[in-house]
mmCIF file of C-alpha atoms in Angstrom:
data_model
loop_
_atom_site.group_PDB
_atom_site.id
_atom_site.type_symbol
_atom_site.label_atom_id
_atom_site.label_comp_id
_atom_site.label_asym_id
_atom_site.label_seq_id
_atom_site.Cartn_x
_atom_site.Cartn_y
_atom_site.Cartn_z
ATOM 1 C CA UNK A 3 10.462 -2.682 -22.727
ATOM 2 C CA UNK A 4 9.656 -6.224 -23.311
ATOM 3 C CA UNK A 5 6.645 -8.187 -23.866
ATOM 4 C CA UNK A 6 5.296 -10.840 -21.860
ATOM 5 C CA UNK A 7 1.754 -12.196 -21.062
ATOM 6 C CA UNK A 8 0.010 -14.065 -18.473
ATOM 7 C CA UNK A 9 -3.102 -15.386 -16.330
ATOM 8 C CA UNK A 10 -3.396 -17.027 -12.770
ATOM 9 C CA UNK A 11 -5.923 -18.450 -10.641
ATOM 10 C CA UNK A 12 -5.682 -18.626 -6.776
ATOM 11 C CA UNK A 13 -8.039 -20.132 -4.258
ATOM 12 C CA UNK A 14 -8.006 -18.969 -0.276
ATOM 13 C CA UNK A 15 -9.696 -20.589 2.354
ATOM 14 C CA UNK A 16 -9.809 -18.186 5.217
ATOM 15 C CA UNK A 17 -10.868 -20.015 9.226
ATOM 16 C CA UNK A 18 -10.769 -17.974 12.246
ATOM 17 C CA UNK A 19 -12.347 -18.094 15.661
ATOM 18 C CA UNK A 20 -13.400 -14.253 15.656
ATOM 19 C CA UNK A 21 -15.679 -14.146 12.446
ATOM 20 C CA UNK A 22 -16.955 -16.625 10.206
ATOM 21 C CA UNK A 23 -14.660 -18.741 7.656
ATOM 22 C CA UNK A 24 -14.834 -17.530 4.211
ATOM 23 C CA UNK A 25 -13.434 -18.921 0.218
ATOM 24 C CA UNK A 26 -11.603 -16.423 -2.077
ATOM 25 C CA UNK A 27 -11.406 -16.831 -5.679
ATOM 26 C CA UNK A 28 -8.501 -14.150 -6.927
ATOM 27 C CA UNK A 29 -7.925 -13.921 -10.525
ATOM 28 C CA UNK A 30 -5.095 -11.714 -12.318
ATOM 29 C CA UNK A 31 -4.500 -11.258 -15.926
ATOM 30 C CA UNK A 32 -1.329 -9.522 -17.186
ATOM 31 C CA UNK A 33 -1.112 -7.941 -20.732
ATOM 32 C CA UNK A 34 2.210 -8.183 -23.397
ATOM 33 C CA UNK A 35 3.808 -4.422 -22.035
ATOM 34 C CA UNK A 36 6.132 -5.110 -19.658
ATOM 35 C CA UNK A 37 8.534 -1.671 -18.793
ATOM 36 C CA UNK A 38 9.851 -2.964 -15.720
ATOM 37 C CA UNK A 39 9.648 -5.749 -13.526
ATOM 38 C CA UNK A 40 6.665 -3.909 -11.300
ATOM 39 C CA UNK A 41 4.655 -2.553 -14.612
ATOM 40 C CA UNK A 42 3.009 -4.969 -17.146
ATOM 41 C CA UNK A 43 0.131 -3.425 -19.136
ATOM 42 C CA UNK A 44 -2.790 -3.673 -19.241
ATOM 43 C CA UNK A 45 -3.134 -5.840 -16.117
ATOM 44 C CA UNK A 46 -6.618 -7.083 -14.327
ATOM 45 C CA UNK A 47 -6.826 -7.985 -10.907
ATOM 46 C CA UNK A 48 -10.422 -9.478 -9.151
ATOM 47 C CA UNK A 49 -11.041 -11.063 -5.554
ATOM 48 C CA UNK A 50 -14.320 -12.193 -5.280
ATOM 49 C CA UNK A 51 -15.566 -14.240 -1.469
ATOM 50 C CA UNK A 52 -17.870 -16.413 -1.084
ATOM 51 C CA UNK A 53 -20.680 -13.593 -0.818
ATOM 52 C CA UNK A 54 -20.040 -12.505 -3.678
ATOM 53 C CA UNK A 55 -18.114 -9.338 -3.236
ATOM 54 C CA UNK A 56 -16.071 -7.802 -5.226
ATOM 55 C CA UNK A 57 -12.524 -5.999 -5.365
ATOM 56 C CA UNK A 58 -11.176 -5.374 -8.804
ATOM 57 C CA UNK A 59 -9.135 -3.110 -10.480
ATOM 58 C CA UNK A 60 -7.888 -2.058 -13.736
ATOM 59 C CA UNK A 61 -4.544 -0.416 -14.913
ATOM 60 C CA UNK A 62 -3.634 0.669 -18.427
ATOM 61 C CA UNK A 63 -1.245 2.585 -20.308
ATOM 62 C CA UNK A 64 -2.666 4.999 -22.404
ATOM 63 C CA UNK A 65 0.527 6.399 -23.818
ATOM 64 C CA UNK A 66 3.640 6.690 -23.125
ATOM 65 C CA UNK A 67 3.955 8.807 -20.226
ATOM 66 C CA UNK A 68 0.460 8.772 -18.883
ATOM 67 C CA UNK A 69 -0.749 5.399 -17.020
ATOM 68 C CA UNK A 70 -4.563 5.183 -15.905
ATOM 69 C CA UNK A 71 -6.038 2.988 -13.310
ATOM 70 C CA UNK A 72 -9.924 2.324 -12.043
ATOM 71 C CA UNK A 73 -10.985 0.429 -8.643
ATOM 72 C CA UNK A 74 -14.002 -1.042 -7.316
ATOM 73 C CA UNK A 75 -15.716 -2.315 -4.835
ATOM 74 C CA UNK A 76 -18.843 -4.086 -4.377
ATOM 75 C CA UNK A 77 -21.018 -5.522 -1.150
ATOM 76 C CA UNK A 78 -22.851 -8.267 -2.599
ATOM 77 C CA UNK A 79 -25.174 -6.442 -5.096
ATOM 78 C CA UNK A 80 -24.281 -3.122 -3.796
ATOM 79 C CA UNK A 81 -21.226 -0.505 -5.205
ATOM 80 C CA UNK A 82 -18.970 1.007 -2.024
ATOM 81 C CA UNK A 83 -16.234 2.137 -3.936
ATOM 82 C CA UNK A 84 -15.578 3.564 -7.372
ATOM 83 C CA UNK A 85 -11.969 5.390 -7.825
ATOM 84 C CA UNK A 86 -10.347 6.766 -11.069
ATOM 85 C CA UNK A 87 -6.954 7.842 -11.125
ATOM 86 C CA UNK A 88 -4.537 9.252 -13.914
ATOM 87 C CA UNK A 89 -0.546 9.810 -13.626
ATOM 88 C CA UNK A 90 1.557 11.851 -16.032
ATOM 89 C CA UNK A 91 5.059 11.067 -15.759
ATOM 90 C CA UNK A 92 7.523 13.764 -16.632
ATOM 91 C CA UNK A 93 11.683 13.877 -16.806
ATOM 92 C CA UNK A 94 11.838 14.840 -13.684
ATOM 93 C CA UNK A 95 8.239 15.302 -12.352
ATOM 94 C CA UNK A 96 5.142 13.798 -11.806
ATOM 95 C CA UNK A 97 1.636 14.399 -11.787
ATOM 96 C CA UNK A 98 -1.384 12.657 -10.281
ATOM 97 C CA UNK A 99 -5.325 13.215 -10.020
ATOM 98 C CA UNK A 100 -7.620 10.853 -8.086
ATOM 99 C CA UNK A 101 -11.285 10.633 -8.559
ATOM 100 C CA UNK A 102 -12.909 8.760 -5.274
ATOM 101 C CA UNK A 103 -16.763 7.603 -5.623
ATOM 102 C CA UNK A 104 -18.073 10.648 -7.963
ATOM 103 C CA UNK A 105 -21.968 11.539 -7.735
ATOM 104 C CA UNK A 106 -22.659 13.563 -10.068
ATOM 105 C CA UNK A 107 -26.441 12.937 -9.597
ATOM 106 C CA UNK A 108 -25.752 13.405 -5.627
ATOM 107 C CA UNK A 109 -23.141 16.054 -6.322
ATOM 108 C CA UNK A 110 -20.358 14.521 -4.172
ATOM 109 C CA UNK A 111 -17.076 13.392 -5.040
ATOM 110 C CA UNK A 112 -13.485 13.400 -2.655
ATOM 111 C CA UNK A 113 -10.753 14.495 -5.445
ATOM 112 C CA UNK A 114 -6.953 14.154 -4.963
ATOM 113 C CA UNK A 115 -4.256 15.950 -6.711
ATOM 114 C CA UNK A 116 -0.456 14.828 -5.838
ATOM 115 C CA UNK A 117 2.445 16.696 -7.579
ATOM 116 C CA UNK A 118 6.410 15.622 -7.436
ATOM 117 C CA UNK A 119 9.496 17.594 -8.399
ATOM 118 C CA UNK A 120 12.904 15.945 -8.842
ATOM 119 C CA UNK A 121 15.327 18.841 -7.249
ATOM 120 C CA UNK A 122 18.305 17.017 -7.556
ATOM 121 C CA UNK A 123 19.018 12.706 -8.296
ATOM 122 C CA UNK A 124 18.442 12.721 -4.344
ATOM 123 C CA UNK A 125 16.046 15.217 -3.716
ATOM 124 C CA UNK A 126 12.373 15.309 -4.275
ATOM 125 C CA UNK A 127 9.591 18.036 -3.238
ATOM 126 C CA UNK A 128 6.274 18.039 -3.896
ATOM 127 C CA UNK A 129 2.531 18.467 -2.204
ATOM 128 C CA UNK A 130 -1.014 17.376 -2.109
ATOM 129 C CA UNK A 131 -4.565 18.913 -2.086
ATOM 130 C CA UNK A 132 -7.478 16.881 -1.085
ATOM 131 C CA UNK A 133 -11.071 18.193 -1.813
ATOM 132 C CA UNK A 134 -14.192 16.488 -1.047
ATOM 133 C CA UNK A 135 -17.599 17.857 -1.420
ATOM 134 C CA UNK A 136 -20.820 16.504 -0.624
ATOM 135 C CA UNK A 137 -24.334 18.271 0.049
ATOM 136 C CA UNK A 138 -23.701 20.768 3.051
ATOM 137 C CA UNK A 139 -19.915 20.095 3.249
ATOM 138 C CA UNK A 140 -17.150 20.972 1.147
ATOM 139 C CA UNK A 141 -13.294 21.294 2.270
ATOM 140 C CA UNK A 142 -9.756 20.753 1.671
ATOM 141 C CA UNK A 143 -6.328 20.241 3.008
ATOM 142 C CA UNK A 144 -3.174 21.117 1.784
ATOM 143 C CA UNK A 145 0.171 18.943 2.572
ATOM 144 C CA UNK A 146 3.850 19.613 1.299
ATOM 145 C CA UNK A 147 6.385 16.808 1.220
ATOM 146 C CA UNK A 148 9.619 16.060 0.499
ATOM 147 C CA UNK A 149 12.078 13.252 0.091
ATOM 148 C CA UNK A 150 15.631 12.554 0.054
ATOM 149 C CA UNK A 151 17.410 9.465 -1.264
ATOM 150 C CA UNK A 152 20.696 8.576 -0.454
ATOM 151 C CA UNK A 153 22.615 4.889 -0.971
ATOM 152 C CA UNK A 154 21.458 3.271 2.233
ATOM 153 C CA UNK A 155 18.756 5.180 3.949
ATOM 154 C CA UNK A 156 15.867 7.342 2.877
ATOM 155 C CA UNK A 157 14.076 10.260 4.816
ATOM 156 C CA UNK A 158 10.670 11.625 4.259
ATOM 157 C CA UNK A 159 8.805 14.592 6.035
ATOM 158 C CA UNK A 160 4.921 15.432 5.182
ATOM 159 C CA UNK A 161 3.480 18.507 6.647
ATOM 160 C CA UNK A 162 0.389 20.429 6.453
ATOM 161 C CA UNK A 163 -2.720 21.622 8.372
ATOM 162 C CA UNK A 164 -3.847 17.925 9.215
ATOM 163 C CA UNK A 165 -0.580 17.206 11.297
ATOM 164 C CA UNK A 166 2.584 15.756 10.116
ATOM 165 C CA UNK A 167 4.440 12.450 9.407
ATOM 166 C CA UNK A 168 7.964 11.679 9.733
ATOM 167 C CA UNK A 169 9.577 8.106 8.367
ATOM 168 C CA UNK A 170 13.177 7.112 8.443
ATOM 169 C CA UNK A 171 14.563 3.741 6.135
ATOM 170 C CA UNK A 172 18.082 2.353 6.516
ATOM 171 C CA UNK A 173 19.060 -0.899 4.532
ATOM 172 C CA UNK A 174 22.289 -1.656 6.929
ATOM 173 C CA UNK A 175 23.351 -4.784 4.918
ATOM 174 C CA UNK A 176 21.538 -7.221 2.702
ATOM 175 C CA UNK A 177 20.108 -9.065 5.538
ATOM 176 C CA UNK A 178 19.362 -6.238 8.030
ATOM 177 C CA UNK A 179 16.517 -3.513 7.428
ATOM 178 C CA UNK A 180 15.540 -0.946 9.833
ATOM 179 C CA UNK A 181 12.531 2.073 9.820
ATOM 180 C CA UNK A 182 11.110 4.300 12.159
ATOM 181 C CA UNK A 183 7.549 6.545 12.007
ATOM 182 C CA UNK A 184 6.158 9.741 13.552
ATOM 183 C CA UNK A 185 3.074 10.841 12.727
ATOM 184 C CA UNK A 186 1.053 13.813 14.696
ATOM 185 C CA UNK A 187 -2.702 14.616 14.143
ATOM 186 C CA UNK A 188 -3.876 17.797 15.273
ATOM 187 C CA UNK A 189 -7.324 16.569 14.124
ATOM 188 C CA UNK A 190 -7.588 13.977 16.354
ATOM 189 C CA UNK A 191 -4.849 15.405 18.743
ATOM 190 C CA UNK A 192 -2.640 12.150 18.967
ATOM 191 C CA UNK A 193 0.715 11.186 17.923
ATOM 192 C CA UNK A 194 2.050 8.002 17.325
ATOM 193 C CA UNK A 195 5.668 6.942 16.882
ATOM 194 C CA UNK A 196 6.534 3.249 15.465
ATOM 195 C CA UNK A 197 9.609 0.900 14.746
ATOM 196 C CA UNK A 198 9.929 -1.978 12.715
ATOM 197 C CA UNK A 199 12.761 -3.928 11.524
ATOM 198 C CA UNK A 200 13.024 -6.784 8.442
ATOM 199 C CA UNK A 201 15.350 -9.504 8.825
ATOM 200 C CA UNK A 202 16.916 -12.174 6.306
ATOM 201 C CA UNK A 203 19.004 -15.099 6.782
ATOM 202 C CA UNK A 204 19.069 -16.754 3.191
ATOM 203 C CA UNK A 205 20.818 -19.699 4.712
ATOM 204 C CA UNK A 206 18.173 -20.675 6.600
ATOM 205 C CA UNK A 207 15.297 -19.526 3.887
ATOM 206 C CA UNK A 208 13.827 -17.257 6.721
ATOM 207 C CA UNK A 209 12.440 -14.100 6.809
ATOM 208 C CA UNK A 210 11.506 -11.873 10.234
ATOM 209 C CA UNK A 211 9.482 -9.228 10.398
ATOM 210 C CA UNK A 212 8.259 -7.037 13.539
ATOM 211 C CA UNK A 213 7.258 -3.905 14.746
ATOM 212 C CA UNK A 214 6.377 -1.808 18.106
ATOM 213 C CA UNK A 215 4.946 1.884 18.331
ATOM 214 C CA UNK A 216 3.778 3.852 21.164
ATOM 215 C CA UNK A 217 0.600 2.390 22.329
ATOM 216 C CA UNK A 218 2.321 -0.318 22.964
ATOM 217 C CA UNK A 219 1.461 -2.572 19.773
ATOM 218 C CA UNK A 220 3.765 -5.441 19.138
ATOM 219 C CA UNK A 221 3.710 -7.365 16.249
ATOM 220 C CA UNK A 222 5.858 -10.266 14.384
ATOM 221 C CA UNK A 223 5.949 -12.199 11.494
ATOM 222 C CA UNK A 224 7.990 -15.307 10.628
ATOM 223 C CA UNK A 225 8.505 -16.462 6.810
ATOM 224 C CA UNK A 226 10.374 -19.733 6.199
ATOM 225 C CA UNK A 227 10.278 -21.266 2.787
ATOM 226 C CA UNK A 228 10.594 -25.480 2.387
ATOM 227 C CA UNK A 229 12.332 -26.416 -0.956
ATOM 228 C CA UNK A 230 12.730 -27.894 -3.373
ATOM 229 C CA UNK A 231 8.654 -27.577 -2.541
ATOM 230 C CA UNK A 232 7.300 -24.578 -3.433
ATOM 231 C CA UNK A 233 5.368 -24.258 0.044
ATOM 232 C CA UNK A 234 5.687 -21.164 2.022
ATOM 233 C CA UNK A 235 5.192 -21.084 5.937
ATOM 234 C CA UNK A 236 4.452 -18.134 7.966
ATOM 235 C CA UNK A 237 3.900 -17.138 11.061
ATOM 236 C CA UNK A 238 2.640 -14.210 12.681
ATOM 237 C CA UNK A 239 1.016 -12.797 16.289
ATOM 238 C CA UNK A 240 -0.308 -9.288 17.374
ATOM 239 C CA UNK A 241 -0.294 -8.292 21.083
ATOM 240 C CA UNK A 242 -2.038 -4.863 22.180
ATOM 241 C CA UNK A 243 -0.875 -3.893 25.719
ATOM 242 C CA UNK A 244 -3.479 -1.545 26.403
ATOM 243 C CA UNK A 245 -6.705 -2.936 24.934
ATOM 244 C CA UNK A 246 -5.574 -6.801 26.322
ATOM 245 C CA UNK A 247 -5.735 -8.375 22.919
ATOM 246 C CA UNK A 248 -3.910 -10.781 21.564
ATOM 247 C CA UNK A 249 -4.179 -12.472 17.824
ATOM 248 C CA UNK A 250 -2.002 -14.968 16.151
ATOM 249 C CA UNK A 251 -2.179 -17.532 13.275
ATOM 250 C CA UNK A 252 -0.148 -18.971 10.074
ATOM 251 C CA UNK A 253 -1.114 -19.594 6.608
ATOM 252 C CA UNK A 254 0.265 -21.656 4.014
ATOM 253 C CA UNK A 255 1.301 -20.597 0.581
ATOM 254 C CA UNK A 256 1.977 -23.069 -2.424
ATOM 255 C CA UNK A 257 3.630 -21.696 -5.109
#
């Protein structure tokens, strides 16, 4: 554990020929708790357009194995999304309950309970039960999932009465990143199966990026850093076989 503290300021110009061009203002704010490089707390993170809406969220550590976090989102003047969650962090376990937009006035809410169990260093099993309940409709759905770790590849299997997803990850070196995707819905009575890859070439200070699944979806993304300036380029396109659509652009990053 180490401390640290910090606060940034970004501004994003967004222009596009299918919609309207809009500003971003994005603040962050990160507290003196640091217990590993992805976990500083508290932290506070806002993006606000130019219409004034709102995306924000909050995380905190409220001991030493329990972390909270709270999310919303406005339109303009009006609230869309309010979301609570809480984590408890065992040895070898963890625990998780999500609170999505409660009513209690309008006696809705959607609530989401995840729970993990550490078999073995590699092995993990665990499941999920989402409830939502709102005037004339109340349900749930069960899922169990598991997931196994080994030194270069990592295999994960979700299944419950909603469908099923499948993933596989393989690092092959330290430039070469692979990862495929089933998912079936038995809802909606589709299944979908995806492949992406990520590739580095530090020499060259570029990064690709792509991916292709079954309805014929292609997609790419090219990352190529200029020093000693801190300016990042990238560039990325989208083609959709069936629908006949076809988006591309680049952005900018300094910093």
């Amino acid at each position: 554990m180490s401390c640290t503290g910090y606060a940034k300021v970004a501004h994003t110009v967004h222009m596009s020929a299918l919609g309207l061009p809009g500003y971003h203002l994005h603040a962050a704010y990160a507290g003196d708790w640091q217990l590993s490089p992805t976990e500083v707390f508290p932290t506070v993170v806002g993006d606000m357009d130019s219409s004034g809406s709102l995306n924000a969220q909050v995380l905190l550590l409220l001991a030493e194995r329990l972390r909270a976090k709270a999310v919303f989102q406005t339109q303009q003047a009006k609230f869309l999304t309010w979301q609570f969650d809480g984590e408890y962090r065992g040895d070898d376990y963890t625990a998780t309950l999500t609170l999505g937009n409660p009513d209690l006035i309008g006696e809705s809410v959607i609530m989401v309970a995840h729970f993990l169990q550490s078999l073995t260093h590699r092995l993990v099993l665990g499941g999920e039960l989402v409830y939502h309940r709102r005037p004339g409709e109340e349900g749930a759905i069960l899922t169990l999932a598991g997931k196994y770790s080994a030194v270069h590849w990592v295999a994960t299997l979700n299944v419950g009465s909603g469908g099923a997803h499948a993933s596989y990850y393989h690092r092959a070196n330290e430039q070469v990143q692979v990862g495929v995707e089933f998912e079936a819905n038995t809802r909606l009575q589709d299944t979908t199966f995806s492949f992406g890859y990520h590739l580095t070439l530090p020499q060259a200070n570029m990064v690709f990026r792509g991916l292709v699944d079954s309805n014929w979806c292609v997609g790419a993304v090219l990352e190529k850093k200029m020093p000693p300036l801190p300016v990042t380029l990238a560039l990325g396109a989208f083609l959709n076989h069936w629908r006949n659509r076809f988006h591309c652009g680049f952005s900018i990053t300094v910093g």
